[in-house]
Amino acid sequence: MRVYVDFDEVTRRYFDGKAMELFERVIVRREEEEELMEEFRRMWEEIGWKLLEADDVFRVHEVEVPRLEKAPIFESVRCERCGELVMGTRVKNGLCPSCRGEFNAVIGRGIVRFSNGRYEEME
């Protein structure tokens, strides 16, 4: 299934000028006044509840996709530091990614890898 929301259409129908002004100030310009942020949260929550009841916001289409390949099964290996079982291909020098301080994270620009004390772009 493919679910699509035309954000331009939704904003015209459900978001008044005040909501868009708050979005600009709180999200785009990152103004962090507590009163402003609380008003933003309240207003956007109200809009969210209205959208849940809207029956014409989402466009749903059935799509054909090729059959997904089955994932290979790898042996589980116990991390030497924390003792958790981890897919063997993820263990390096006896340590799982967490114990090595490596993980993927979702941040503002998307999914990135954290390694060696910094965020790196995914390949």
Coordinates of C-alpha atoms in Angstrom, one line a residue:
M1 CA 0.0 0.0 0.0
R2 CA 1.1 3.5 -0.7
V3 CA -0.2 6.3 1.5
Y4 CA 0.3 9.9 0.3
V5 CA -0.6 13.2 2.0
D6 CA -0.5 16.3 -0.1
F7 CA 1.0 18.6 2.5
D8 CA 0.2 21.8 0.5
E9 CA -3.5 20.8 0.4
V10 CA -3.6 19.9 4.0
T11 CA -2.0 23.1 5.2
R12 CA -4.4 25.2 3.1
R13 CA -7.4 23.4 4.6
Y14 CA -6.4 22.7 8.2
F15 CA -3.7 25.1 9.2
D16 CA -4.6 28.7 9.6
G17 CA -2.2 31.6 9.5
K18 CA -1.5 31.5 13.3
A19 CA -0.5 27.8 13.1
M20 CA 1.9 28.5 10.2
E21 CA 3.3 31.5 12.0
L22 CA 4.0 29.4 15.1
F23 CA 5.6 26.7 12.9
E24 CA 7.9 29.3 11.4
R25 CA 8.9 30.7 14.8
V26 CA 9.2 27.5 16.8
I27 CA 10.4 25.0 14.2
V28 CA 12.1 27.0 11.5
R29 CA 13.7 29.8 13.5
R30 CA 13.9 27.7 16.7
E31 CA 12.6 30.3 19.0
E32 CA 12.4 28.6 22.4
E33 CA 10.2 30.8 24.6
E34 CA 8.3 28.4 26.8
E35 CA 4.9 30.2 26.3
L36 CA 5.4 30.2 22.5
M37 CA 6.3 26.5 22.4
E38 CA 3.3 25.5 24.6
E39 CA 0.9 27.4 22.3
F40 CA 2.5 25.7 19.3
R41 CA 2.1 22.2 20.9
R42 CA -1.5 22.9 21.9
M43 CA -2.5 24.2 18.5
W44 CA -0.8 21.5 16.5
E45 CA -2.2 18.8 18.8
E46 CA -5.7 20.2 18.1
I47 CA -5.0 20.1 14.3
G48 CA -3.6 16.6 14.6
W49 CA -6.9 15.4 16.2
K50 CA -8.9 17.0 13.4
L51 CA -6.7 15.3 10.8
L52 CA -7.3 11.9 12.4
E53 CA -11.0 12.3 11.8
A54 CA -10.6 13.6 8.2
D55 CA -11.4 11.0 5.6
D56 CA -10.0 12.9 2.6
V57 CA -6.5 13.7 3.8
F58 CA -4.8 10.4 2.9
R59 CA -4.6 9.0 -0.6
V60 CA -4.2 5.3 -0.4
H61 CA -3.2 3.2 -3.4
E62 CA -2.5 -0.5 -3.8
V63 CA 0.9 -0.9 -5.5
E64 CA 2.7 -4.0 -6.9
V65 CA 6.2 -4.6 -5.4
P66 CA 8.6 -7.4 -6.3
R67 CA 8.8 -10.2 -3.8
L68 CA 11.3 -9.3 -1.1
E69 CA 14.4 -11.5 -0.8
K70 CA 14.7 -13.5 2.4
A71 CA 17.3 -12.2 4.8
P72 CA 20.3 -14.4 5.4
I73 CA 20.6 -16.0 8.8
F74 CA 23.8 -15.4 10.6
E75 CA 25.1 -17.0 13.8
S76 CA 24.6 -15.0 17.0
V77 CA 27.7 -14.2 19.0
R78 CA 27.9 -13.0 22.6
C79 CA 29.5 -9.7 23.2
E80 CA 32.5 -10.0 25.4
R81 CA 31.7 -6.8 27.4
C82 CA 27.9 -6.7 27.8
G83 CA 27.1 -10.4 27.2
E84 CA 24.3 -9.7 24.8
L85 CA 23.8 -11.9 21.7
V86 CA 24.4 -10.0 18.5
M87 CA 24.4 -11.0 14.8
G88 CA 27.9 -12.3 14.3
T89 CA 28.6 -10.0 11.3
R90 CA 28.1 -7.0 13.7
V91 CA 30.7 -8.1 16.3
K92 CA 34.2 -6.6 15.9
N93 CA 37.1 -7.5 18.2
G94 CA 34.6 -9.4 20.4
L95 CA 32.4 -6.3 21.0
C96 CA 28.9 -5.4 19.8
P97 CA 28.3 -2.0 18.1
S98 CA 26.9 -0.5 21.4
C99 CA 30.0 -1.5 23.4
R100 CA 32.2 -0.1 20.6
G101 CA 30.2 3.2 20.8
E102 CA 28.8 2.7 17.3
F103 CA 25.2 3.0 16.4
N104 CA 22.8 4.5 13.9
A105 CA 20.7 7.5 14.9
V106 CA 17.9 9.5 13.5
I107 CA 18.8 13.2 13.7
G108 CA 17.6 16.3 11.9
R109 CA 19.3 15.5 8.6
G110 CA 18.2 11.8 8.6
I111 CA 19.7 8.5 9.5
V112 CA 23.4 8.8 10.4
R113 CA 26.0 6.6 12.0
F114 CA 27.7 7.5 15.3
S115 CA 31.2 6.3 15.5
N116 CA 34.5 7.6 16.9
G117 CA 32.6 10.2 18.9
R118 CA 30.9 11.9 16.0
Y119 CA 28.0 11.6 13.6
E120 CA 28.9 10.4 10.0
E121 CA 26.7 10.3 6.9
M122 CA 25.4 6.9 6.0
E123 CA 26.8 5.4 2.7

